[in-house]
Amino acid sequence: MPNSDETEGTAVLFAQAGGPHLETAQLARTIEGEIIPRLMLVHRMEAAGAALPLADRPALGSAEVAEFAQLVMSHDIAEACGYIEALRTQGLSLETLFLDLLAPAARLLEEMWQADLCDSTDVTVGLCHLQQLLREYSPAFETEVESHTHGRRVLWASLPNTPCCTFGMQNAFGLRMAEEFFRRAGWDVWGGSPGSADEMVSIVRREWFDLVGLTVNTDTALEQVAAIIRAVRRASCNHAVGIMVSGSAFADHPERVTQVGADAVAVDGRQAILQAQSLLGLMARRC
């Protein structure tokens, strides 16, 4: 992996040749300005993931997730709250519970519905309860670590915005989860998800954002996502705005990030923050 010293000034050296070497100089600028930053971002994220201390590794397995999913589908949310409190008493942090219990439970509900193991009413009740639990534990989650306000601003949106269907509710839950992690990390999170792509474009045209995050489900065509990202970049009053994608459309296919023209893909809330920090750091160097 080339370091910054090796890449710095590469385009300038090529450009000095002039004339017939102009195309080579342009290629060098592309490598220095686009390809290497993306490779460095991936490299940094792999290193960050490998450096997670043992205490922060997933502590909950599929059995606990399945049990919790059954609890949130019941009409008594108190049992689900009691399950969370019991795990907190055992020393599990809310970050661990958000990432390794609530988020997997939401995915499991979707899988159960697709496999006809439960009906849409059960899934709707379960996802509504998960959203309620996320809101209920949000204040404690934000104070679990020391937060530092740094003035960065993020807009998260769901594509498509269809909260009435099961996939839409799953996306909405993922979006709220991402917002919680960014808010805890000191970001100014735009309140209220845009109701349409046109509304999102209108918002970025009049408001400054360092990052725009898009949660996408598998029913959304990649061509549509790419078109929206292009529209956001053209309209954004921040010409160096970062674009991050997440959701079921990218969970098993992170390579799709380049297909839609985004800058990074978020696997979960913790990685989304690390990705955003690395991405904005790299973009600042390029400005």
Coordinates of C-alpha atoms in Angstrom, one line a residue:
M1 CA 0.0 0.0 0.0
P2 CA 1.6 3.3 -1.0
N3 CA 2.0 5.9 1.8
S4 CA 1.2 9.6 1.5
D5 CA 4.9 10.5 1.0
E6 CA 5.2 8.1 -2.0
T7 CA 2.1 9.5 -3.6
E8 CA 2.5 13.2 -2.9
G9 CA 3.4 15.2 -6.0
T10 CA 3.1 12.3 -8.4
A11 CA 0.8 14.2 -10.7
V12 CA 3.1 17.2 -10.7
L13 CA 6.1 15.2 -11.7
F14 CA 4.3 13.7 -14.6
A15 CA 2.9 17.0 -15.7
Q16 CA 6.4 18.5 -15.9
A17 CA 7.0 16.3 -18.9
G18 CA 4.4 18.3 -20.8
G19 CA 3.1 17.7 -24.4
P20 CA 2.8 14.0 -25.2
H21 CA 2.8 13.1 -21.5
L22 CA -0.4 15.1 -20.8
E23 CA -2.6 12.0 -20.8
T24 CA -0.2 10.3 -18.4
A25 CA -0.3 13.3 -16.1
Q26 CA -4.1 13.2 -16.1
L27 CA -4.0 9.5 -15.2
A28 CA -1.6 10.2 -12.4
R29 CA -3.9 12.8 -11.0
T30 CA -6.8 10.3 -11.1
I31 CA -4.7 7.7 -9.3
E32 CA -3.5 10.2 -6.7
G33 CA -6.9 12.0 -6.2
E34 CA -9.4 9.1 -6.5
I35 CA -7.9 5.6 -6.5
I36 CA -5.3 5.8 -3.8
P37 CA -7.6 7.7 -1.3
R38 CA -10.2 4.9 -1.7
L39 CA -7.6 2.2 -1.2
M40 CA -6.2 4.0 1.9
L41 CA -9.8 4.2 3.2
V42 CA -10.3 0.5 2.9
H43 CA -6.9 -0.2 4.4
R44 CA -7.6 2.0 7.4
M45 CA -11.0 0.4 8.0
E46 CA -9.5 -3.1 7.9
A47 CA -6.9 -2.0 10.4
A48 CA -9.5 -0.4 12.6
G49 CA -11.6 -3.5 12.6
A50 CA -8.7 -5.7 13.5
A51 CA -7.7 -3.4 16.3
L52 CA -11.0 -3.7 18.2
P53 CA -10.3 -4.9 21.8
L54 CA -11.6 -8.4 22.8
A55 CA -14.1 -6.8 25.2
D56 CA -15.8 -5.1 22.2
R57 CA -16.2 -8.3 20.2
P58 CA -19.8 -9.6 19.7
A59 CA -20.9 -11.3 23.0
L60 CA -24.3 -12.4 21.9
G61 CA -25.1 -15.4 19.7
S62 CA -28.0 -16.5 17.4
A63 CA -29.8 -18.1 20.3
E64 CA -30.1 -14.8 22.2
V65 CA -31.1 -12.9 19.1
A66 CA -33.8 -15.5 18.3
E67 CA -35.2 -15.3 21.9
F68 CA -35.2 -11.5 21.8
A69 CA -36.9 -11.5 18.4
Q70 CA -39.8 -13.5 19.9
L71 CA -40.0 -11.1 22.8
V72 CA -40.3 -8.0 20.6
M73 CA -43.0 -9.7 18.5
S74 CA -45.2 -10.1 21.6
H75 CA -47.6 -7.3 22.5
D76 CA -45.9 -6.8 25.9
I77 CA -42.7 -4.8 25.4
A78 CA -41.9 -5.0 29.1
E79 CA -40.5 -8.5 28.6
A80 CA -38.1 -7.2 25.9
C81 CA -37.1 -4.3 28.2
G82 CA -36.5 -6.8 31.0
Y83 CA -34.3 -8.9 28.7
I84 CA -32.1 -5.9 27.9
E85 CA -31.8 -4.9 31.5
A86 CA -30.7 -8.4 32.5
L87 CA -27.9 -8.2 29.9
R88 CA -26.9 -4.8 31.1
T89 CA -26.7 -6.1 34.6
Q90 CA -24.2 -8.7 33.3
G91 CA -22.0 -5.9 32.1
L92 CA -23.0 -5.6 28.4
S93 CA -22.9 -2.0 27.1
L94 CA -25.7 -0.5 25.1
E95 CA -23.4 -0.3 22.1
T96 CA -23.0 -4.0 22.2
L97 CA -26.8 -4.5 22.7
F98 CA -27.6 -2.1 19.8
L99 CA -25.1 -3.8 17.4
D100 CA -25.4 -7.4 18.5
L101 CA -29.0 -7.8 19.7
L102 CA -31.3 -5.1 18.3
A103 CA -29.9 -4.8 14.8
P104 CA -29.6 -8.6 14.3
A105 CA -33.2 -9.0 15.7
A106 CA -34.5 -6.6 13.0
R107 CA -32.7 -8.6 10.3
L108 CA -34.1 -11.9 11.7
L109 CA -37.6 -10.6 11.7
E110 CA -37.3 -9.8 8.0
E111 CA -35.8 -13.3 7.3
M112 CA -38.6 -14.9 9.3
W113 CA -41.2 -13.0 7.3
Q114 CA -39.6 -13.9 4.0
A115 CA -39.6 -17.6 5.0
D116 CA -43.3 -17.5 6.1
L117 CA -42.3 -18.2 9.7
C118 CA -44.4 -15.3 10.9
D119 CA -47.0 -12.9 9.4
S120 CA -46.6 -9.2 8.5
T121 CA -48.5 -8.2 11.7
D122 CA -45.9 -10.0 13.9
V123 CA -43.0 -8.3 12.0
T124 CA -44.7 -4.9 12.2
V125 CA -45.2 -5.2 16.0
G126 CA -41.6 -6.4 16.4
L127 CA -40.1 -3.6 14.3
C128 CA -42.3 -1.0 16.1
H129 CA -41.1 -2.3 19.5
L130 CA -37.4 -2.2 18.3
Q131 CA -37.9 1.5 17.3
Q132 CA -39.5 2.2 20.7
L133 CA -36.6 0.5 22.5
L134 CA -34.1 2.5 20.5
R135 CA -35.8 5.7 21.5
E136 CA -36.1 4.7 25.1
Y137 CA -32.4 3.8 25.5
S138 CA -31.1 6.7 23.3
P139 CA -30.4 9.1 26.2
A140 CA -28.4 6.4 28.1
F141 CA -26.6 5.4 24.9
E142 CA -25.5 9.0 24.2
T143 CA -24.0 9.3 27.7
E144 CA -22.3 6.0 27.6
V145 CA -19.2 7.6 26.2
E146 CA -17.8 11.2 26.4
S147 CA -19.1 13.1 23.3
H148 CA -17.2 16.0 21.7
T149 CA -19.1 18.4 19.5
H150 CA -17.0 19.1 16.3
G151 CA -19.5 20.9 14.1
R152 CA -19.8 18.2 11.4
R153 CA -23.3 17.6 10.0
V154 CA -24.9 14.6 8.5
L155 CA -28.2 13.9 6.6
W156 CA -29.5 10.3 6.6
A157 CA -32.2 9.2 4.3
S158 CA -33.9 5.9 3.4
L159 CA -34.4 4.8 -0.2
P160 CA -37.2 4.3 -0.9
N161 CA -39.0 6.1 1.9
T162 CA -41.9 3.6 2.4
P163 CA -42.5 3.3 6.2
C164 CA -45.8 1.5 5.7
C165 CA -44.2 -1.7 4.4
T166 CA -42.0 -4.3 6.2
F167 CA -38.9 -3.5 4.2
G168 CA -39.5 0.2 4.8
M169 CA -39.8 -0.2 8.5
Q170 CA -36.6 -2.3 8.5
N171 CA -34.8 0.5 6.7
A172 CA -36.3 3.1 9.1
F173 CA -34.9 1.1 12.0
G174 CA -31.5 0.9 10.4
L175 CA -31.6 4.7 9.7
R176 CA -32.5 5.5 13.3
M177 CA -29.7 3.3 14.5
A178 CA -27.2 5.1 12.3
E179 CA -28.4 8.5 13.5
E180 CA -28.0 7.4 17.2
F181 CA -24.3 6.5 16.6
F182 CA -23.6 9.7 14.8
R183 CA -25.4 11.8 17.4
R184 CA -23.4 10.1 20.1
A185 CA -20.1 10.9 18.2
G186 CA -20.9 14.6 18.3
W187 CA -22.4 15.0 14.8
D188 CA -25.3 17.4 14.2
V189 CA -27.8 15.0 12.7
W190 CA -30.5 16.5 10.5
G191 CA -33.9 15.9 12.1
G192 CA -36.4 14.2 10.0
S193 CA -35.8 12.0 7.0
P194 CA -36.6 13.4 3.5
G195 CA -39.9 12.1 2.1
S196 CA -38.5 11.8 -1.4
A197 CA -35.4 12.1 -3.5
D198 CA -36.5 15.5 -4.7
E199 CA -36.9 16.7 -1.1
M200 CA -33.4 15.4 -0.3
V201 CA -31.9 17.2 -3.2
S202 CA -33.7 20.4 -2.1
I203 CA -32.3 20.0 1.4
V204 CA -28.7 19.6 0.4
R205 CA -29.0 22.6 -2.0
R206 CA -29.9 25.0 0.9
E207 CA -28.2 23.3 3.9
W208 CA -24.6 22.4 4.4
F209 CA -23.7 18.8 5.1
D210 CA -20.3 17.1 5.5
L211 CA -21.9 13.7 4.8
V212 CA -25.1 12.3 3.3
G213 CA -26.0 8.8 4.3
L214 CA -28.4 6.6 2.3
T215 CA -30.0 3.4 3.6
V216 CA -31.0 1.3 0.7
N217 CA -32.9 -2.0 0.5
T218 CA -32.6 -4.8 -2.0
D219 CA -35.8 -3.7 -3.9
T220 CA -34.1 -0.4 -5.0
A221 CA -32.4 -0.6 -8.4
L222 CA -28.7 0.4 -8.3
E223 CA -29.2 2.7 -11.3
Q224 CA -31.8 4.6 -9.2
V225 CA -29.4 4.9 -6.3
A226 CA -26.6 6.1 -8.6
A227 CA -28.9 8.7 -10.2
I228 CA -29.9 10.1 -6.8
I229 CA -26.2 10.2 -5.7
R230 CA -25.3 12.2 -8.8
A231 CA -28.2 14.6 -8.2
V232 CA -27.1 15.1 -4.6
R233 CA -23.6 15.8 -5.6
R234 CA -24.7 18.3 -8.3
A235 CA -27.0 20.1 -5.9
S236 CA -25.0 20.1 -2.7
C237 CA -23.7 23.5 -1.5
N238 CA -20.8 21.5 -0.1
H239 CA -19.0 20.5 -3.3
A240 CA -16.9 18.0 -1.4
V241 CA -19.8 16.3 0.3
G242 CA -19.2 12.6 1.3
I243 CA -21.7 10.0 0.3
M244 CA -22.2 6.8 2.5
V245 CA -24.5 4.0 1.7
S246 CA -25.8 1.2 4.0
G247 CA -28.6 -1.3 4.2
S248 CA -29.5 -4.7 2.8
A249 CA -28.6 -3.8 -0.7
F250 CA -24.9 -3.5 0.3
A251 CA -24.7 -5.8 3.4
D252 CA -23.4 -8.8 1.3
H253 CA -22.1 -6.7 -1.7
P254 CA -19.9 -3.9 -0.4
E255 CA -18.3 -3.7 -3.9
R256 CA -21.5 -2.0 -5.1
V257 CA -20.4 1.2 -3.4
T258 CA -18.3 2.1 -6.5
Q259 CA -21.1 1.1 -8.8
V260 CA -23.5 3.7 -7.4
G261 CA -20.8 6.4 -7.1
A262 CA -20.7 6.5 -3.3
D263 CA -17.6 7.0 -1.2
A264 CA -18.0 4.4 1.5
V265 CA -20.3 1.7 2.8
A266 CA -21.4 1.4 6.4
V267 CA -21.8 -2.1 7.9
D268 CA -23.0 -1.0 11.3
G269 CA -23.1 2.1 13.5
R270 CA -19.6 1.7 14.9
Q271 CA -18.0 1.2 11.5
A272 CA -20.1 4.0 10.0
I273 CA -18.4 6.5 12.4
L274 CA -14.9 5.2 11.6
Q275 CA -15.7 5.3 7.9
A276 CA -17.0 8.8 8.1
Q277 CA -14.0 10.1 10.0
S278 CA -11.5 8.5 7.6
L279 CA -13.5 9.6 4.6
L280 CA -13.7 13.2 5.6
G281 CA -10.0 13.2 6.6
L282 CA -9.0 12.0 3.1
M283 CA -11.4 14.4 1.3
A284 CA -9.9 17.4 3.4
R285 CA -6.5 16.5 2.0
R286 CA -7.7 16.5 -1.5
C287 CA -9.4 20.0 -1.2

